[in-house]
Amino acid sequence: MGTFLAPHGLAGGRDRKTRHDTRVTMLSRPLPVAALLGTLLATPAHAKDDLVIGVSSFPSMMHPYINPEVVKQYTLGFALRPVTALNAAWTKECILCAELPTLANGLAKIERHADGTEGLAVTVKMKPDQKWGDGVPVTTADLAFTAKVAHDPLSGFTNNQTWLGVESVDVIDATTAVMHFATVNVLFDRIPNLLPEHIERAVYEKAGNAADYIKATTYNRAPTTPGLYNGPYMVTAYQSGAQIVLEPNPNWSGTKPGFRRIVVRTIENTASLQANLLSGDVDMTPGEGIGLTLDQVLTMRKQQPDRFDYVFRDSTAYLHLDTQLNSPLLADVRVRRALLMALDRKTMSDKLVDGLWTQADAWIAPQDPVYAKGLPHYGYDPAGARALFKQAGWNPGDDGILRDAKGERFVLELRGTTGIRLNELFQAVAQQQLKAVGVEVTIKNEQPRAFFGETLKHRTFTGLAYYSWLFQPSYPARQTLGLDQIPTAANNWGGSNYMDWKNPTVEAALKVTETELDPAKAQVAWTTMQQAYAEELPVLPLFFRPESHVIPKWLKGYVPTGHTNYGTLHGEDWHSE
Amino acid sequence: MTRFILRRLMQALIVLLVMSFVIYGLIGLMPGDPLDIMIASNPGATPEVVAHLRAIYGLDQPLMLRYWHWLISALMGDFGFSRIHSQPTLEVLGPALLQTCKLLLASFVVSVVLSFVLGIVAALRPGGIVDSFISLFAFAGISVPVFWLALMMILVFAVNLHWFPASGMANIGDGGFMDQARHLIMPVTTLALANTGGFIRYVRASMIETLRMDHVRTARAKGAGEGRVVLIHAFRNALIPVVTVIALNFGTLFSGALLTETMFAQPGMGKMIYDSILGNDFNLALTGLLFATVVTLLSNLLADLAYGWLDPRIAVR
């Protein structure tokens, strides 16, 4: 482990000796110009107890439930801990709680309401020795307050699915509370961040309404307030658009944090971010979609194989092609299967990303406990694809492009977003491969705001739409597959079932995955859904994209998770060596 | 003079009013809704939550109504709340403006001084070797994309030589003058080089034209030294068209240093305005763009006043 690669994120990357040699002062040189230049060139001292993380975006504010952003949840992982979370093995674990509530241990119980319906009573036992950054204990009062605020639909909170189901909270004592869910809900044991009641209650009550609370919350107005954080680190400097500084929380009772300071620095241009990494101005870039792109990391690995550790972690990021089921071209399932069979996904993965994209058969990643094995797989088979097209009434014309009985050519539109080189490469290769089986593809890429805000939202794409989802493991897929999630004017264009997929069997199974607490019974429903998805192909599943992290060789204890409970939730284990 | 300034200020107010309406309308016409992007990778965001967010941010109201509310509030001194920064717009504007002032003023001074010197030197021997080199330099400055230049600067001076930090505004825990200066050197140089090329061309052309004028020939005939002829008799007269270009450029610079700010992670006005437009942050976009408009209008006013100083024959009424 060379000492020359010190965590020199705060400035240029030279060793201690060189810094010493170039460190001059105005008094030590006779010529003012030389002295000025020398001082400008001097690199400030920095030690391995600082870690600078380069990211490509900046959070709009630090409130955990307002404006969901990957970079915010990533940064908050160091400073604000949830009650429960999924760990790197994709299993649930207690963070703030002492014991994970389950039916088996009796902490979760089905209770019957007066009207005969069933709900859940979930007892939460908090660890007794936890404190906010200002020394105030983390208690069930925080839990009750968070439930109250987050349950209010007018709060405009997102990422609060669990809280929306909580009807009331009985506080037994400072460390024990019972949450009452209105219905049986499989999300009962996914209890996210708590808000500090001793700080935020006054703000919430004074605000009077949701809009004013969003503006007035202390996370927004004074994000460096120590009492807002209960993790191993807390935010000590917040420079909007530039960087967030985290320093150890003196009241943290867990493992002692490994760094004196962690700086999350925003460099939006990823080419510049890469250069900053090489210059040593940042020490690492995370792989959770807020650092370098996968192709940039692969290029770096080829150019600088020994300088950094390159960590690739299988993730839930699901690359896919939504199909427009209302299009006459795509209404026939044989056509959709043929399209998938015409894509040589293995070669694409091998050539474009060194084989790091894992082929998908449905939206559930293979590491997910509810993943169903033995799903229909549509491997590369151009002959089979042509045969399916023929069965569906599409035959090659003189120019090689498929035609139906009326002589209409098979011209398919492929929509996506601009600005991501790897996406554009995939589209170009897919265009060629589909042309080889007689499908003419027209690529139309747009700015993300137009793609997500108009094309997908109003379902105006006529063929295929290429983008990715980031799912939480074992999370019910209502938003993307539910019948009530087909965007229409009637539901204010809400929901993300952009394909307009209506499958009653899947809808019934979806309901089971939302409410069935018996894992075996729930798994049957999960398998039913994945089977139907893979057979009908409302979406052409492509790949699961790995997280691609670039970390310094001296950074130890770094364990990425591959899902939305990021590795920063164990950031106290990160240390230099 | 006073009447002239007052009249121009009144005109500026009308321009600002029209601009505010046009900007608000144009942003409103852009496709998509920022909340859709916000939830694009968040399958957990329900339609109900999105609808509530839309209502909270006022995005469910007609565009004209939103503009009217903004205008009334702005006239009262309240420029609204930035949706993407979750802060009052003026609080967002302040730090961005400070950063932009540091970056732009420094680069502006460098580029003006450099272009004056090189433009004059080139004009003294048009077509000579020195002129050719300076013209090459000027065309390179005009032609080279800023993002490429910035990246090259980073690769050479930060990655390879380790002379300067590749990004940021100051080191944590330092932030002194010299520390900030170190962080500013590369962005200032990049921006200055990008602007100098154009300025050189204007100064050179204007100087060549002026040096051929009768009054310059007369000054030489009267025995004035070459330095005095060039700097006093020619340069002052040559400045009039150059001042117009520079004044217009100054206003543009205030909102147009986007690439430099992005590449060197120096969040200033350009980046702020760009993000606010893309994020449908009407309040912030309007405030930022109107501020840039004010700077442009004031620059023009100053240029007009400078004409009178440069050439007493031009009277400001």
mmCIF file with all atom_site columns, N, CA and C in Angstrom, chain A residues 81-138:
data_model
loop_
_atom_site.group_PDB
_atom_site.id
_atom_site.type_symbol
_atom_site.label_atom_id
_atom_site.label_alt_id
_atom_site.label_comp_id
_atom_site.label_asym_id
_atom_site.label_entity_id
_atom_site.label_seq_id
_atom_site.pdbx_PDB_ins_code
_atom_site.Cartn_x
_atom_site.Cartn_y
_atom_site.Cartn_z
_atom_site.occupancy
_atom_site.B_iso_or_equiv
_atom_site.pdbx_formal_charge
_atom_site.auth_seq_id
_atom_site.auth_comp_id
_atom_site.auth_asym_id
_atom_site.auth_atom_id
_atom_site.pdbx_PDB_model_num
ATOM 1   N N  . ARG A 1 81  ? -29.883 7.495   9.962  1.00 0.00 ? 81  ARG A N  1
ATOM 2   C CA . ARG A 1 81  ? -30.086 6.063   9.817  1.00 0.00 ? 81  ARG A CA 1
ATOM 3   C C  . ARG A 1 81  ? -31.572 5.697   9.874  1.00 0.00 ? 81  ARG A C  1
ATOM 4   N N  . PRO A 1 82  ? -31.982 4.722   9.055  1.00 0.00 ? 82  PRO A N  1
ATOM 5   C CA . PRO A 1 82  ? -33.368 4.256   9.124  1.00 0.00 ? 82  PRO A CA 1
ATOM 6   C C  . PRO A 1 82  ? -33.550 3.294   10.298 1.00 0.00 ? 82  PRO A C  1
ATOM 7   N N  . VAL A 1 83  ? -34.779 2.964   10.576 1.00 0.00 ? 83  VAL A N  1
ATOM 8   C CA . VAL A 1 83  ? -35.034 1.995   11.651 1.00 0.00 ? 83  VAL A CA 1
ATOM 9   C C  . VAL A 1 83  ? -34.627 0.605   11.169 1.00 0.00 ? 83  VAL A C  1
ATOM 10  N N  . THR A 1 84  ? -35.038 0.277   9.943  1.00 0.00 ? 84  THR A N  1
ATOM 11  C CA . THR A 1 84  ? -34.606 -0.993  9.353  1.00 0.00 ? 84  THR A CA 1
ATOM 12  C C  . THR A 1 84  ? -34.105 -0.726  7.939  1.00 0.00 ? 84  THR A C  1
ATOM 13  N N  . ALA A 1 85  ? -33.356 -1.661  7.415  1.00 0.00 ? 85  ALA A N  1
ATOM 14  C CA . ALA A 1 85  ? -32.865 -1.506  6.035  1.00 0.00 ? 85  ALA A CA 1
ATOM 15  C C  . ALA A 1 85  ? -32.480 -2.872  5.495  1.00 0.00 ? 85  ALA A C  1
ATOM 16  N N  . LEU A 1 86  ? -32.258 -2.893  4.198  1.00 0.00 ? 86  LEU A N  1
ATOM 17  C CA . LEU A 1 86  ? -31.722 -4.102  3.578  1.00 0.00 ? 86  LEU A CA 1
ATOM 18  C C  . LEU A 1 86  ? -30.206 -3.987  3.571  1.00 0.00 ? 86  LEU A C  1
ATOM 19  N N  . ASN A 1 87  ? -29.541 -5.081  3.874  1.00 0.00 ? 87  ASN A N  1
ATOM 20  C CA . ASN A 1 87  ? -28.081 -5.028  3.908  1.00 0.00 ? 87  ASN A CA 1
ATOM 21  C C  . ASN A 1 87  ? -27.480 -5.485  2.578  1.00 0.00 ? 87  ASN A C  1
ATOM 22  N N  . ALA A 1 88  ? -26.175 -5.667  2.559  1.00 0.00 ? 88  ALA A N  1
ATOM 23  C CA . ALA A 1 88  ? -25.494 -6.024  1.312  1.00 0.00 ? 88  ALA A CA 1
ATOM 24  C C  . ALA A 1 88  ? -25.868 -7.422  0.836  1.00 0.00 ? 88  ALA A C  1
ATOM 25  N N  . ALA A 1 89  ? -26.397 -8.251  1.754  1.00 0.00 ? 89  ALA A N  1
ATOM 26  C CA . ALA A 1 89  ? -26.857 -9.590  1.357  1.00 0.00 ? 89  ALA A CA 1
ATOM 27  C C  . ALA A 1 89  ? -28.322 -9.560  0.930  1.00 0.00 ? 89  ALA A C  1
ATOM 28  N N  . TRP A 1 90  ? -28.888 -8.363  0.866  1.00 0.00 ? 90  TRP A N  1
ATOM 29  C CA . TRP A 1 90  ? -30.271 -8.124  0.443  1.00 0.00 ? 90  TRP A CA 1
ATOM 30  C C  . TRP A 1 90  ? -31.275 -8.745  1.428  1.00 0.00 ? 90  TRP A C  1
ATOM 31  N N  . THR A 1 91  ? -30.885 -8.793  2.685  1.00 0.00 ? 91  THR A N  1
ATOM 32  C CA . THR A 1 91  ? -31.823 -9.236  3.715  1.00 0.00 ? 91  THR A CA 1
ATOM 33  C C  . THR A 1 91  ? -32.054 -8.081  4.682  1.00 0.00 ? 91  THR A C  1
ATOM 34  N N  . LYS A 1 92  ? -33.213 -8.123  5.358  1.00 0.00 ? 92  LYS A N  1
ATOM 35  C CA . LYS A 1 92  ? -33.566 -7.014  6.240  1.00 0.00 ? 92  LYS A CA 1
ATOM 36  C C  . LYS A 1 92  ? -32.764 -7.088  7.532  1.00 0.00 ? 92  LYS A C  1
ATOM 37  N N  . GLU A 1 93  ? -32.445 -5.911  8.046  1.00 0.00 ? 93  GLU A N  1
ATOM 38  C CA . GLU A 1 93  ? -31.725 -5.871  9.319  1.00 0.00 ? 93  GLU A CA 1
ATOM 39  C C  . GLU A 1 93  ? -32.146 -4.631  10.096 1.00 0.00 ? 93  GLU A C  1
ATOM 40  N N  . CYS A 1 94  ? -31.940 -4.717  11.387 1.00 0.00 ? 94  CYS A N  1
ATOM 41  C CA . CYS A 1 94  ? -32.240 -3.563  12.249 1.00 0.00 ? 94  CYS A CA 1
ATOM 42  C C  . CYS A 1 94  ? -31.072 -2.583  12.198 1.00 0.00 ? 94  CYS A C  1
ATOM 43  N N  . ILE A 1 95  ? -31.389 -1.323  12.109 1.00 0.00 ? 95  ILE A N  1
ATOM 44  C CA . ILE A 1 95  ? -30.357 -0.292  12.219 1.00 0.00 ? 95  ILE A CA 1
ATOM 45  C C  . ILE A 1 95  ? -30.584 0.472   13.530 1.00 0.00 ? 95  ILE A C  1
ATOM 46  N N  . LEU A 1 96  ? -31.734 1.123   13.645 1.00 0.00 ? 96  LEU A N  1
ATOM 47  C CA . LEU A 1 96  ? -32.044 1.825   14.894 1.00 0.00 ? 96  LEU A CA 1
ATOM 48  C C  . LEU A 1 96  ? -32.809 0.929   15.868 1.00 0.00 ? 96  LEU A C  1
ATOM 49  N N  . CYS A 1 97  ? -33.423 -0.116  15.341 1.00 0.00 ? 97  CYS A N  1
ATOM 50  C CA . CYS A 1 97  ? -34.221 -0.970  16.227 1.00 0.00 ? 97  CYS A CA 1
ATOM 51  C C  . CYS A 1 97  ? -33.349 -2.066  16.846 1.00 0.00 ? 97  CYS A C  1
ATOM 52  N N  . ALA A 1 98  ? -33.864 -2.629  17.920 1.00 0.00 ? 98  ALA A N  1
ATOM 53  C CA . ALA A 1 98  ? -33.106 -3.668  18.623 1.00 0.00 ? 98  ALA A CA 1
ATOM 54  C C  . ALA A 1 98  ? -33.394 -5.050  18.044 1.00 0.00 ? 98  ALA A C  1
ATOM 55  N N  . GLU A 1 99  ? -34.603 -5.219  17.524 1.00 0.00 ? 99  GLU A N  1
ATOM 56  C CA . GLU A 1 99  ? -34.982 -6.528  16.985 1.00 0.00 ? 99  GLU A CA 1
ATOM 57  C C  . GLU A 1 99  ? -35.932 -6.314  15.815 1.00 0.00 ? 99  GLU A C  1
ATOM 58  N N  . LEU A 1 100 ? -35.692 -7.011  14.750 1.00 0.00 ? 100 LEU A N  1
ATOM 59  C CA . LEU A 1 100 ? -36.525 -6.851  13.559 1.00 0.00 ? 100 LEU A CA 1
ATOM 60  C C  . LEU A 1 100 ? -37.917 -7.417  13.840 1.00 0.00 ? 100 LEU A C  1
ATOM 61  N N  . PRO A 1 101 ? -38.963 -6.608  13.667 1.00 0.00 ? 101 PRO A N  1
ATOM 62  C CA . PRO A 1 101 ? -40.307 -7.145  13.934 1.00 0.00 ? 101 PRO A CA 1
ATOM 63  C C  . PRO A 1 101 ? -40.713 -8.176  12.882 1.00 0.00 ? 101 PRO A C  1
ATOM 64  N N  . THR A 1 102 ? -41.137 -9.326  13.339 1.00 0.00 ? 102 THR A N  1
ATOM 65  C CA . THR A 1 102 ? -41.629 -10.382 12.433 1.00 0.00 ? 102 THR A CA 1
ATOM 66  C C  . THR A 1 102 ? -42.842 -11.041 13.092 1.00 0.00 ? 102 THR A C  1
ATOM 67  N N  . LEU A 1 103 ? -43.585 -11.784 12.299 1.00 0.00 ? 103 LEU A N  1
ATOM 68  C CA . LEU A 1 103 ? -44.697 -12.556 12.861 1.00 0.00 ? 103 LEU A CA 1
ATOM 69  C C  . LEU A 1 103 ? -44.146 -13.633 13.773 1.00 0.00 ? 103 LEU A C  1
ATOM 70  N N  . ALA A 1 104 ? -43.004 -14.192 13.390 1.00 0.00 ? 104 ALA A N  1
ATOM 71  C CA . ALA A 1 104 ? -42.435 -15.307 14.146 1.00 0.00 ? 104 ALA A CA 1
ATOM 72  C C  . ALA A 1 104 ? -42.028 -14.898 15.557 1.00 0.00 ? 104 ALA A C  1
ATOM 73  N N  . ASN A 1 105 ? -41.448 -13.707 15.691 1.00 0.00 ? 105 ASN A N  1
ATOM 74  C CA . ASN A 1 105 ? -41.018 -13.303 17.047 1.00 0.00 ? 105 ASN A CA 1
ATOM 75  C C  . ASN A 1 105 ? -42.117 -12.562 17.798 1.00 0.00 ? 105 ASN A C  1
ATOM 76  N N  . GLY A 1 106 ? -43.266 -12.439 17.181 1.00 0.00 ? 106 GLY A N  1
ATOM 77  C CA . GLY A 1 106 ? -44.420 -11.857 17.867 1.00 0.00 ? 106 GLY A CA 1
ATOM 78  C C  . GLY A 1 106 ? -44.452 -10.346 17.884 1.00 0.00 ? 106 GLY A C  1
ATOM 79  N N  . LEU A 1 107 ? -43.437 -9.721  17.345 1.00 0.00 ? 107 LEU A N  1
ATOM 80  C CA . LEU A 1 107 ? -43.443 -8.251  17.334 1.00 0.00 ? 107 LEU A CA 1
ATOM 81  C C  . LEU A 1 107 ? -44.399 -7.706  16.267 1.00 0.00 ? 107 LEU A C  1
ATOM 82  N N  . ALA A 1 108 ? -44.762 -8.546  15.326 1.00 0.00 ? 108 ALA A N  1
ATOM 83  C CA . ALA A 1 108 ? -45.795 -8.156  14.364 1.00 0.00 ? 108 ALA A CA 1
ATOM 84  C C  . ALA A 1 108 ? -46.973 -9.108  14.535 1.00 0.00 ? 108 ALA A C  1
ATOM 85  N N  . LYS A 1 109 ? -48.160 -8.522  14.660 1.00 0.00 ? 109 LYS A N  1
ATOM 86  C CA . LYS A 1 109 ? -49.361 -9.344  14.871 1.00 0.00 ? 109 LYS A CA 1
ATOM 87  C C  . LYS A 1 109 ? -50.482 -8.825  14.000 1.00 0.00 ? 109 LYS A C  1
ATOM 88  N N  . ILE A 1 110 ? -51.257 -9.756  13.489 1.00 0.00 ? 110 ILE A N  1
ATOM 89  C CA . ILE A 1 110 ? -52.449 -9.336  12.747 1.00 0.00 ? 110 ILE A CA 1
ATOM 90  C C  . ILE A 1 110 ? -53.511 -8.942  13.766 1.00 0.00 ? 110 ILE A C  1
ATOM 91  N N  . GLU A 1 111 ? -54.118 -7.804  13.559 1.00 0.00 ? 111 GLU A N  1
ATOM 92  C CA . GLU A 1 111 ? -55.192 -7.365  14.470 1.00 0.00 ? 111 GLU A CA 1
ATOM 93  C C  . GLU A 1 111 ? -56.453 -7.088  13.658 1.00 0.00 ? 111 GLU A C  1
ATOM 94  N N  . ARG A 1 112 ? -57.573 -7.355  14.286 1.00 0.00 ? 112 ARG A N  1
ATOM 95  C CA . ARG A 1 112 ? -58.837 -7.198  13.580 1.00 0.00 ? 112 ARG A CA 1
ATOM 96  C C  . ARG A 1 112 ? -59.474 -5.867  13.993 1.00 0.00 ? 112 ARG A C  1
ATOM 97  N N  . HIS A 1 113 ? -59.873 -5.084  13.001 1.00 0.00 ? 113 HIS A N  1
ATOM 98  C CA . HIS A 1 113 ? -60.513 -3.799  13.294 1.00 0.00 ? 113 HIS A CA 1
ATOM 99  C C  . HIS A 1 113 ? -61.994 -3.999  13.609 1.00 0.00 ? 113 HIS A C  1
ATOM 100 N N  . ALA A 1 114 ? -62.608 -2.944  14.109 1.00 0.00 ? 114 ALA A N  1
ATOM 101 C CA . ALA A 1 114 ? -64.029 -3.011  14.474 1.00 0.00 ? 114 ALA A CA 1
ATOM 102 C C  . ALA A 1 114 ? -64.911 -3.368  13.276 1.00 0.00 ? 114 ALA A C  1
ATOM 103 N N  . ASP A 1 115 ? -64.488 -2.964  12.101 1.00 0.00 ? 115 ASP A N  1
ATOM 104 C CA . ASP A 1 115 ? -65.312 -3.260  10.917 1.00 0.00 ? 115 ASP A CA 1
ATOM 105 C C  . ASP A 1 115 ? -65.013 -4.638  10.327 1.00 0.00 ? 115 ASP A C  1
ATOM 106 N N  . GLY A 1 116 ? -64.211 -5.406  11.025 1.00 0.00 ? 116 GLY A N  1
ATOM 107 C CA . GLY A 1 116 ? -63.948 -6.766  10.578 1.00 0.00 ? 116 GLY A CA 1
ATOM 108 C C  . GLY A 1 116 ? -62.739 -6.911  9.685  1.00 0.00 ? 116 GLY A C  1
ATOM 109 N N  . THR A 1 117 ? -62.191 -5.812  9.233  1.00 0.00 ? 117 THR A N  1
ATOM 110 C CA . THR A 1 117 ? -61.007 -5.898  8.363  1.00 0.00 ? 117 THR A CA 1
ATOM 111 C C  . THR A 1 117 ? -59.758 -6.170  9.205  1.00 0.00 ? 117 THR A C  1
ATOM 112 N N  . GLU A 1 118 ? -58.746 -6.639  8.508  1.00 0.00 ? 118 GLU A N  1
ATOM 113 C CA . GLU A 1 118 ? -57.509 -6.971  9.204  1.00 0.00 ? 118 GLU A CA 1
ATOM 114 C C  . GLU A 1 118 ? -56.441 -5.903  8.996  1.00 0.00 ? 118 GLU A C  1
ATOM 115 N N  . GLY A 1 119 ? -55.716 -5.668  10.068 1.00 0.00 ? 119 GLY A N  1
ATOM 116 C CA . GLY A 1 119 ? -54.577 -4.763  9.982  1.00 0.00 ? 119 GLY A CA 1
ATOM 117 C C  . GLY A 1 119 ? -53.396 -5.401  10.691 1.00 0.00 ? 119 GLY A C  1
ATOM 118 N N  . LEU A 1 120 ? -52.416 -4.593  10.989 1.00 0.00 ? 120 LEU A N  1
ATOM 119 C CA . LEU A 1 120 ? -51.220 -5.112  11.648 1.00 0.00 ? 120 LEU A CA 1
ATOM 120 C C  . LEU A 1 120 ? -50.840 -4.239  12.837 1.00 0.00 ? 120 LEU A C  1
ATOM 121 N N  . ALA A 1 121 ? -50.402 -4.892  13.890 1.00 0.00 ? 121 ALA A N  1
ATOM 122 C CA . ALA A 1 121 ? -49.822 -4.165  15.025 1.00 0.00 ? 121 ALA A CA 1
ATOM 123 C C  . ALA A 1 121 ? -48.345 -4.544  15.080 1.00 0.00 ? 121 ALA A C  1
ATOM 124 N N  . VAL A 1 122 ? -47.507 -3.576  14.884 1.00 0.00 ? 122 VAL A N  1
ATOM 125 C CA . VAL A 1 122 ? -46.062 -3.859  14.805 1.00 0.00 ? 122 VAL A CA 1
ATOM 126 C C  . VAL A 1 122 ? -45.355 -3.157  15.960 1.00 0.00 ? 122 VAL A C  1
ATOM 127 N N  . THR A 1 123 ? -44.745 -3.939  16.801 1.00 0.00 ? 123 THR A N  1
ATOM 128 C CA . THR A 1 123 ? -44.021 -3.384  17.944 1.00 0.00 ? 123 THR A CA 1
ATOM 129 C C  . THR A 1 123 ? -42.583 -3.086  17.525 1.00 0.00 ? 123 THR A C  1
ATOM 130 N N  . VAL A 1 124 ? -42.207 -1.840  17.731 1.00 0.00 ? 124 VAL A N  1
ATOM 131 C CA . VAL A 1 124 ? -40.844 -1.431  17.393 1.00 0.00 ? 124 VAL A CA 1
ATOM 132 C C  . VAL A 1 124 ? -40.079 -1.203  18.683 1.00 0.00 ? 124 VAL A C  1
ATOM 133 N N  . LYS A 1 125 ? -38.988 -1.919  18.816 1.00 0.00 ? 125 LYS A N  1
ATOM 134 C CA . LYS A 1 125 ? -38.139 -1.736  20.001 1.00 0.00 ? 125 LYS A CA 1
ATOM 135 C C  . LYS A 1 125 ? -36.849 -1.073  19.539 1.00 0.00 ? 125 LYS A C  1
ATOM 136 N N  . MET A 1 126 ? -36.640 0.129   20.030 1.00 0.00 ? 126 MET A N  1
ATOM 137 C CA . MET A 1 126 ? -35.457 0.890   19.600 1.00 0.00 ? 126 MET A CA 1
ATOM 138 C C  . MET A 1 126 ? -34.257 0.533   20.480 1.00 0.00 ? 126 MET A C  1
ATOM 139 N N  . LYS A 1 127 ? -33.075 0.629   19.900 1.00 0.00 ? 127 LYS A N  1
ATOM 140 C CA . LYS A 1 127 ? -31.862 0.476   20.711 1.00 0.00 ? 127 LYS A CA 1
ATOM 141 C C  . LYS A 1 127 ? -31.815 1.633   21.708 1.00 0.00 ? 127 LYS A C  1
ATOM 142 N N  . PRO A 1 128 ? -31.445 1.380   22.938 1.00 0.00 ? 128 PRO A N  1
ATOM 143 C CA . PRO A 1 128 ? -31.577 2.425   23.967 1.00 0.00 ? 128 PRO A CA 1
ATOM 144 C C  . PRO A 1 128 ? -30.504 3.514   23.943 1.00 0.00 ? 128 PRO A C  1
ATOM 145 N N  . ASP A 1 129 ? -29.369 3.235   23.337 1.00 0.00 ? 129 ASP A N  1
ATOM 146 C CA . ASP A 1 129 ? -28.231 4.137   23.523 1.00 0.00 ? 129 ASP A CA 1
ATOM 147 C C  . ASP A 1 129 ? -27.980 5.060   22.332 1.00 0.00 ? 129 ASP A C  1
ATOM 148 N N  . GLN A 1 130 ? -28.988 5.303   21.541 1.00 0.00 ? 130 GLN A N  1
ATOM 149 C CA . GLN A 1 130 ? -28.752 6.111   20.339 1.00 0.00 ? 130 GLN A CA 1
ATOM 150 C C  . GLN A 1 130 ? -29.126 7.567   20.572 1.00 0.00 ? 130 GLN A C  1
ATOM 151 N N  . LYS A 1 131 ? -28.344 8.442   19.993 1.00 0.00 ? 131 LYS A N  1
ATOM 152 C CA . LYS A 1 131 ? -28.592 9.869   20.212 1.00 0.00 ? 131 LYS A CA 1
ATOM 153 C C  . LYS A 1 131 ? -28.493 10.636  18.895 1.00 0.00 ? 131 LYS A C  1
ATOM 154 N N  . TRP A 1 132 ? -29.195 11.739  18.865 1.00 0.00 ? 132 TRP A N  1
ATOM 155 C CA . TRP A 1 132 ? -29.027 12.678  17.762 1.00 0.00 ? 132 TRP A CA 1
ATOM 156 C C  . TRP A 1 132 ? -27.696 13.417  17.951 1.00 0.00 ? 132 TRP A C  1
ATOM 157 N N  . GLY A 1 133 ? -27.296 14.142  16.956 1.00 0.00 ? 133 GLY A N  1
ATOM 158 C CA . GLY A 1 133 ? -26.001 14.816  17.008 1.00 0.00 ? 133 GLY A CA 1
ATOM 159 C C  . GLY A 1 133 ? -25.875 15.830  18.131 1.00 0.00 ? 133 GLY A C  1
ATOM 160 N N  . ASP A 1 134 ? -27.011 16.313  18.642 1.00 0.00 ? 134 ASP A N  1
ATOM 161 C CA . ASP A 1 134 ? -26.964 17.286  19.742 1.00 0.00 ? 134 ASP A CA 1
ATOM 162 C C  . ASP A 1 134 ? -27.069 16.616  21.109 1.00 0.00 ? 134 ASP A C  1
ATOM 163 N N  . GLY A 1 135 ? -27.026 15.292  21.135 1.00 0.00 ? 135 GLY A N  1
ATOM 164 C CA . GLY A 1 135 ? -27.034 14.584  22.411 1.00 0.00 ? 135 GLY A CA 1
ATOM 165 C C  . GLY A 1 135 ? -28.408 14.147  22.877 1.00 0.00 ? 135 GLY A C  1
ATOM 166 N N  . VAL A 1 136 ? -29.463 14.581  22.218 1.00 0.00 ? 136 VAL A N  1
ATOM 167 C CA . VAL A 1 136 ? -30.829 14.184  22.601 1.00 0.00 ? 136 VAL A CA 1
ATOM 168 C C  . VAL A 1 136 ? -31.049 12.739  22.150 1.00 0.00 ? 136 VAL A C  1
ATOM 169 N N  . PRO A 1 137 ? -31.581 11.899  23.030 1.00 0.00 ? 137 PRO A N  1
ATOM 170 C CA . PRO A 1 137 ? -31.769 10.486  22.655 1.00 0.00 ? 137 PRO A CA 1
ATOM 171 C C  . PRO A 1 137 ? -32.762 10.313  21.492 1.00 0.00 ? 137 PRO A C  1
ATOM 172 N N  . VAL A 1 138 ? -32.497 9.329   20.677 1.00 0.00 ? 138 VAL A N  1
ATOM 173 C CA . VAL A 1 138 ? -33.443 8.927   19.630 1.00 0.00 ? 138 VAL A CA 1
ATOM 174 C C  . VAL A 1 138 ? -34.490 8.041   20.310 1.00 0.00 ? 138 VAL A C  1
#
